[in-house]
Structures are given as structure tokens and as C-alpha cells.
Amino acid sequence: MGKINDKSLHLNQHGLIVEKIWQEIPNHFPCISLDAAIVMPNHFHGILTILDNSISERSNHLSKTKNIREKRPRLGQVVAYFKYQSTKIININRDMIGVKLWQRSYYEHIIRSEASLNRLRQYILSNPEKWQLDQLHPENPSKW
């Protein structure tokens, strides 16, 4: 989805698509708030928040749909939407309909403190600087 040169990330068109789909998640799921995220050459890191129902009720009130509570999505639904939409558009662009782009599962972690949130934000944003040491780097022998 891109390359890292001199610890700087350079996304290709597929990486830009992934980044765009990530940014559009709150348009599809209004009770989702996005935080730090980065598209890496062969994986993605992102933090999102599933907001409480009171925020959803306010958005429903504003859209004049009274007495309907917006159902909070499960994390798996949000991740599935993100993977499906990015795969669909990338596969159309490379004329490879139906080809898998993402691995089947994903790693999730509940962030329980401000300190943990800040540590994870820093990890995500500094990920390109540590690419050569990353276990997901294709040339890293510790992966195999």
C-alpha cells in the first residue's frame, strides 16, 4: 500500500484508498469516532471509539427520526465494512475482482486509560520509523 523511505511513509494509490475508506467510517457509522491511524506497506493500525447511545440519540433527533435509537455497531462490523469497502475499490482499480486483500482476522485491544491511549497513539504514529524492525516487514527474518 506504499513504501517507507528514510523513515517516511509514501502511500501508493491503494494506500490512499485505504486511508480514504478509514476516514469515511463515521459517515457510515455515526457513533464511531476515529483517532490515530496509519496505513503501512502491508498492514494498517487504527484507533476508533464506539460512542455511547446518547450521542446516537442526538443524531437521530437532529435527523427528525424520533423514537428510533441508532444501534451501536459491533467492532467486527466496523472492521468488516472497512475491509470490504477498501478491498472492493482496490480490486476494481487493479481489475482483480474477488481477490483477497486483508487477512481474515484482526487484532483488537480495549484501551482503558489515557496513558495507554497516548502510548498507542505514539506507537501508531512512529510506526514508519521502526519499519525495518517490524515483525510484519517482509524482509524481517524474525517473522519466519
Coordinates of N, CA and C in Angstrom, one line a residue:
M1 N 0.8 -1.2 0.0 CA 0.0 0.0 0.0 C 0.9 1.3 0.0
G2 N 2.2 1.0 -0.1 CA 3.1 2.1 -0.1 C 4.5 1.7 0.2
K3 N 5.4 2.6 0.4 CA 6.8 2.4 0.7 C 7.2 3.3 1.8
I4 N 8.2 2.8 2.5 CA 8.8 3.7 3.5 C 10.3 3.9 3.1
N5 N 10.6 5.2 2.9 CA 12.0 5.6 2.6 C 12.5 6.6 3.6
D6 N 13.6 6.3 4.1 CA 14.2 7.2 5.2 C 13.2 7.5 6.3
K7 N 12.5 6.5 6.7 CA 11.6 6.5 7.8 C 10.3 7.4 7.5
S8 N 10.1 7.6 6.3 CA 8.9 8.4 5.8 C 8.0 7.6 5.0
L9 N 6.8 7.6 5.2 CA 5.8 6.8 4.5 C 5.3 7.5 3.2
H10 N 5.3 6.8 2.2 CA 4.8 7.3 0.9 C 3.7 6.3 0.4
L11 N 2.5 6.7 0.5 CA 1.4 5.8 0.1 C 1.2 5.7 -1.4
N12 N 0.9 4.6 -1.9 CA 0.5 4.4 -3.4 C -1.0 4.6 -3.5
Q13 N -1.6 4.4 -4.6 CA -3.0 4.7 -4.8 C -3.8 3.7 -3.9
H14 N -3.3 2.5 -3.7 CA -4.1 1.6 -2.8 C -4.1 2.0 -1.4
G15 N -2.9 2.5 -0.9 CA -2.8 3.1 0.4 C -3.7 4.3 0.6
L16 N -3.8 5.1 -0.4 CA -4.7 6.3 -0.3 C -6.1 5.9 -0.3
I17 N -6.5 4.8 -1.0 CA -7.9 4.3 -0.9 C -8.2 3.8 0.5
V18 N -7.3 3.1 1.1 CA -7.4 2.6 2.5 C -7.6 3.7 3.4
E19 N -6.8 4.7 3.3 CA -6.9 5.9 4.1 C -8.2 6.6 4.0
K20 N -8.7 6.7 2.8 CA -10.0 7.4 2.5 C -11.1 6.6 3.1
I21 N -11.1 5.3 2.9 CA -12.2 4.5 3.5 C -12.2 4.6 5.0
W22 N -11.0 4.6 5.6 CA -11.0 4.8 7.1 C -11.6 6.1 7.5
Q23 N -11.3 7.2 6.8 CA -11.9 8.5 7.1 C -13.4 8.5 6.9
E24 N -13.9 7.7 6.1 CA -15.4 7.7 5.8 C -16.2 6.8 6.8
I25 N -15.5 6.1 7.6 CA -16.2 5.2 8.6 C -17.3 6.0 9.4
P26 N -17.0 7.1 9.9 CA -18.1 7.8 10.7 C -19.3 8.2 9.8
N27 N -19.1 8.4 8.5 CA -20.2 8.7 7.6 C -21.2 7.5 7.6
H28 N -20.7 6.3 7.7 CA -21.5 5.1 7.6 C -21.9 4.6 9.0
F29 N -21.1 4.9 10.0 CA -21.4 4.6 11.4 C -21.3 5.9 12.2
P30 N -22.4 6.6 12.4 CA -22.3 7.9 13.0 C -21.8 7.9 14.5
C31 N -21.9 6.7 15.1 CA -21.5 6.6 16.5 C -20.0 6.2 16.7
I32 N -19.3 6.2 15.6 CA -17.9 5.9 15.6 C -17.1 7.2 15.5
S33 N -16.1 7.3 16.3 CA -15.1 8.4 16.3 C -13.7 7.8 16.0
L34 N -13.0 8.5 15.1 CA -11.7 8.0 14.7 C -10.6 8.7 15.5
D35 N -9.5 8.0 15.7 CA -8.4 8.6 16.4 C -7.1 8.3 15.5
A36 N -6.0 8.1 16.1 CA -4.8 7.9 15.3 C -4.9 6.7 14.4
A37 N -4.3 6.8 13.2 CA -4.3 5.7 12.3 C -3.1 5.9 11.3
I38 N -2.7 4.7 10.8 CA -1.6 4.8 9.8 C -1.7 3.6 8.8
V39 N -1.6 3.8 7.6 CA -1.5 2.8 6.6 C 0.0 2.5 6.4
M40 N 0.3 1.2 6.6 CA 1.7 0.7 6.4 C 1.8 0.0 5.1
P41 N 3.0 -0.3 4.6 CA 3.1 -1.0 3.3 C 2.2 -2.3 3.2
N42 N 2.1 -3.1 4.3 CA 1.4 -4.3 4.2 C 0.4 -4.5 5.4
H43 N 0.1 -3.5 6.1 CA -0.9 -3.6 7.2 C -1.4 -2.2 7.6
F44 N -2.3 -2.2 8.6 CA -2.9 -0.9 9.0 C -3.1 -0.9 10.5
H45 N -2.9 0.2 11.1 CA -3.1 0.4 12.5 C -4.1 1.6 12.7
G46 N -5.1 1.4 13.5 CA -6.1 2.5 13.8 C -6.7 2.3 15.1
I47 N -7.1 3.5 15.7 CA -7.8 3.5 16.9 C -9.2 4.1 16.6
L48 N -10.2 3.5 17.1 CA -11.6 4.1 17.0 C -12.3 3.9 18.3
T49 N -13.3 4.8 18.4 CA -14.1 4.8 19.6 C -15.6 4.5 19.2
I50 N -16.2 3.6 19.9 CA -17.7 3.5 19.7 C -18.3 4.3 20.8
L51 N -19.0 5.4 20.3 CA -19.6 6.4 21.3 C -20.8 5.8 21.9
D52 N -21.2 6.4 23.0 CA -22.4 5.8 23.7 C -23.7 6.2 23.0
N53 N -24.8 5.6 23.4 CA -26.1 5.8 22.7 C -26.6 7.2 22.8
S54 N -26.3 7.9 23.9 CA -26.8 9.3 24.0 C -26.4 10.2 22.8
I55 N -25.2 9.9 22.3 CA -24.8 10.7 21.1 C -25.6 10.2 19.9
S56 N -25.9 9.0 19.8 CA -26.6 8.4 18.7 C -28.1 9.0 18.8
E57 N -28.6 9.1 20.0 CA -30.0 9.6 20.1 C -30.0 11.1 19.6
R58 N -29.0 11.9 20.0 CA -28.9 13.2 19.5 C -28.9 13.3 18.0
S59 N -28.1 12.4 17.3 CA -28.0 12.5 15.9 C -29.4 12.1 15.3
N60 N -30.1 11.1 15.9 CA -31.4 10.7 15.4 C -32.4 11.9 15.6
H61 N -32.3 12.6 16.7 CA -33.2 13.7 16.9 C -32.9 14.8 15.9
L62 N -31.7 15.1 15.6 CA -31.4 16.1 14.6 C -31.9 15.7 13.2
S63 N -31.9 14.4 12.9 CA -32.4 13.9 11.6 C -33.9 13.7 11.6
K64 N -34.6 14.1 12.7 CA -36.1 14.0 12.8 C -36.6 12.6 12.7
T65 N -35.8 11.7 13.2 CA -36.3 10.3 13.2 C -36.5 10.0 14.7
K66 N -37.6 10.5 15.3 CA -37.9 10.3 16.7 C -38.2 8.8 17.0
N67 N -37.9 8.5 18.3 CA -38.3 7.2 18.8 C -37.5 6.0 18.2
I68 N -36.5 6.3 17.4 CA -35.6 5.3 16.8 C -34.2 5.5 17.4
R69 N -33.7 4.5 18.0 CA -32.4 4.5 18.6 C -31.4 3.9 17.6
E70 N -30.4 4.6 17.3 CA -29.3 4.0 16.4 C -28.7 2.9 17.1
K71 N -28.6 1.8 16.5 CA -28.0 0.6 17.1 C -26.4 0.8 17.0
R72 N -25.8 0.6 18.1 CA -24.3 0.7 18.1 C -23.7 -0.5 17.4
P73 N -22.8 -0.3 16.4 CA -22.3 -1.4 15.7 C -21.3 -2.1 16.6
R74 N -21.1 -3.4 16.4 CA -20.0 -4.2 17.0 C -18.7 -3.8 16.3
L75 N -17.6 -4.0 17.0 CA -16.3 -3.7 16.3 C -16.1 -4.5 15.1
G76 N -16.5 -5.8 15.1 CA -16.3 -6.6 14.0 C -17.1 -6.1 12.8
Q77 N -18.2 -5.5 13.0 CA -19.0 -5.0 11.8 C -18.3 -3.8 11.2
V78 N -17.7 -2.9 12.0 CA -16.9 -1.8 11.5 C -15.7 -2.2 10.8
V79 N -15.0 -3.2 11.3 CA -13.8 -3.7 10.7 C -14.1 -4.4 9.3
A80 N -15.2 -5.2 9.4 CA -15.7 -5.8 8.1 C -16.0 -4.8 7.1
Y81 N -16.7 -3.8 7.4 CA -17.1 -2.7 6.5 C -15.8 -2.1 5.9
F82 N -14.9 -1.7 6.8 CA -13.6 -1.1 6.3 C -12.9 -2.0 5.4
K83 N -12.7 -3.3 5.7 CA -12.0 -4.2 4.8 C -12.7 -4.5 3.5
Y84 N -14.1 -4.6 3.6 CA -14.8 -4.9 2.4 C -14.8 -3.7 1.4
Q85 N -15.0 -2.5 1.9 CA -15.0 -1.3 1.0 C -13.7 -1.1 0.4
S86 N -12.6 -1.2 1.2 CA -11.3 -0.9 0.7 C -10.9 -2.0 -0.3
T87 N -11.2 -3.2 0.0 CA -10.9 -4.3 -1.0 C -11.6 -4.2 -2.3
K88 N -12.9 -3.8 -2.2 CA -13.8 -3.7 -3.4 C -13.2 -2.6 -4.3
I89 N -12.9 -1.5 -3.8 CA -12.4 -0.4 -4.6 C -11.0 -0.7 -5.2
I90 N -10.1 -1.2 -4.3 CA -8.7 -1.6 -4.8 C -8.8 -2.6 -5.9
N91 N -9.6 -3.6 -5.7 CA -9.8 -4.7 -6.7 C -10.4 -4.2 -8.0
I92 N -11.3 -3.3 -7.9 CA -11.8 -2.7 -9.2 C -10.6 -1.9 -9.9
N93 N -9.8 -1.2 -9.1 CA -8.7 -0.4 -9.7 C -7.7 -1.3 -10.3
R94 N -7.4 -2.5 -9.8 CA -6.4 -3.4 -10.3 C -7.0 -4.5 -11.1
D95 N -8.3 -4.4 -11.4 CA -9.0 -5.4 -12.3 C -8.8 -6.8 -11.8
M96 N -9.0 -7.0 -10.5 CA -8.8 -8.3 -9.8 C -10.0 -8.5 -8.9
I97 N -11.2 -8.5 -9.4 CA -12.4 -8.7 -8.6 C -12.4 -10.0 -7.9
G98 N -12.7 -10.0 -6.6 CA -12.8 -11.2 -5.8 C -11.5 -11.6 -5.1
V99 N -10.4 -10.9 -5.3 CA -9.1 -11.3 -4.8 C -9.0 -10.7 -3.3
K100 N -8.6 -11.6 -2.4 CA -8.4 -11.2 -1.0 C -7.3 -10.1 -0.9
L101 N -7.6 -9.1 0.0 CA -6.6 -8.1 0.2 C -6.1 -8.2 1.7
W102 N -7.1 -8.4 2.6 CA -6.8 -8.4 4.0 C -6.8 -9.8 4.6
Q103 N -6.0 -10.0 5.7 CA -6.1 -11.3 6.4 C -7.5 -11.5 7.0
R104 N -7.8 -12.7 7.3 CA -9.2 -13.0 7.8 C -9.5 -12.3 9.2
S105 N -8.6 -12.3 10.1 CA -8.8 -11.7 11.4 C -8.2 -10.4 11.6
Y106 N -8.2 -9.9 12.8 CA -7.6 -8.6 13.1 C -7.3 -8.7 14.6
Y107 N -6.4 -7.8 15.0 CA -6.1 -7.7 16.5 C -6.9 -6.5 17.1
E108 N -7.5 -6.8 18.2 CA -8.2 -5.7 18.9 C -7.7 -5.6 20.3
H109 N -7.8 -4.4 20.8 CA -7.3 -4.1 22.2 C -8.2 -3.0 22.8
I110 N -8.8 -3.3 24.0 CA -9.6 -2.2 24.6 C -8.6 -1.3 25.4
I111 N -8.7 0.0 25.1 CA -7.9 1.0 25.7 C -8.6 1.4 27.0
R112 N -7.9 1.3 28.1 CA -8.6 1.5 29.4 C -8.1 2.8 30.1
S113 N -7.1 3.4 29.6 CA -6.6 4.6 30.3 C -6.0 5.6 29.3
E114 N -6.0 6.8 29.8 CA -5.4 7.9 28.9 C -3.9 7.6 28.6
A115 N -3.2 7.1 29.6 CA -1.8 6.8 29.4 C -1.6 5.7 28.3
S116 N -2.5 4.7 28.4 CA -2.4 3.6 27.3 C -2.8 4.2 26.0
L117 N -3.8 5.1 25.9 CA -4.2 5.7 24.7 C -3.0 6.5 24.1
N118 N -2.4 7.3 24.9 CA -1.2 8.1 24.4 C -0.1 7.2 23.9
R119 N 0.2 6.1 24.7 CA 1.2 5.2 24.3 C 0.9 4.6 22.9
L120 N -0.3 4.2 22.7 CA -0.7 3.5 21.4 C -0.7 4.5 20.3
R121 N -1.2 5.7 20.6 CA -1.1 6.8 19.5 C 0.3 7.0 19.1
Q122 N 1.3 7.1 20.0 CA 2.7 7.3 19.7 C 3.2 6.1 18.9
Y123 N 2.8 4.9 19.3 CA 3.3 3.7 18.6 C 2.8 3.7 17.1
I124 N 1.5 4.1 16.9 CA 1.0 4.2 15.6 C 1.7 5.2 14.8
L125 N 1.8 6.4 15.3 CA 2.4 7.5 14.5 C 3.9 7.3 14.2
S126 N 4.6 6.6 15.1 CA 6.0 6.3 14.9 C 6.3 5.0 14.2
N127 N 5.3 4.3 13.8 CA 5.4 3.0 13.1 C 6.3 3.1 11.9
P128 N 6.2 4.1 11.0 CA 7.1 4.1 9.8 C 8.6 4.2 10.2
E129 N 8.9 4.8 11.3 CA 10.3 5.0 11.7 C 10.9 3.7 12.1
K130 N 10.0 2.7 12.5 CA 10.5 1.4 13.0 C 10.2 0.3 12.0
W131 N 9.9 0.6 10.8 CA 9.5 -0.3 9.8 C 10.5 -1.5 9.6
Q132 N 11.8 -1.1 9.6 CA 12.8 -2.2 9.3 C 12.8 -3.2 10.4
L133 N 12.4 -2.9 11.6 CA 12.4 -3.8 12.7 C 11.0 -4.5 12.9
D134 N 10.0 -4.0 12.2 CA 8.6 -4.5 12.3 C 8.6 -6.0 12.0
Q135 N 7.8 -6.7 12.8 CA 7.7 -8.2 12.6 C 6.9 -8.4 11.3
L136 N 6.1 -7.5 10.8 CA 5.4 -7.6 9.6 C 6.2 -7.2 8.3
H137 N 7.4 -6.7 8.6 CA 8.2 -6.3 7.4 C 8.6 -7.6 6.7
P138 N 8.4 -7.6 5.3 CA 8.6 -8.8 4.6 C 10.1 -9.3 4.6
E139 N 11.0 -8.5 4.9 CA 12.4 -8.9 4.9 C 12.9 -9.2 6.3
N140 N 12.1 -9.1 7.3 CA 12.5 -9.3 8.7 C 12.5 -10.8 9.0
P141 N 13.7 -11.4 9.2 CA 13.9 -12.8 9.5 C 13.2 -13.3 10.7
S142 N 13.0 -12.4 11.7 CA 12.3 -12.9 12.9 C 10.9 -13.3 12.7
K143 N 10.3 -12.8 11.6 CA 8.9 -13.2 11.2 C 8.8 -14.7 10.9
W144 N 9.9 -15.2 10.3 CA 9.8 -16.6 9.8 C 10.5 -17.5 10.8

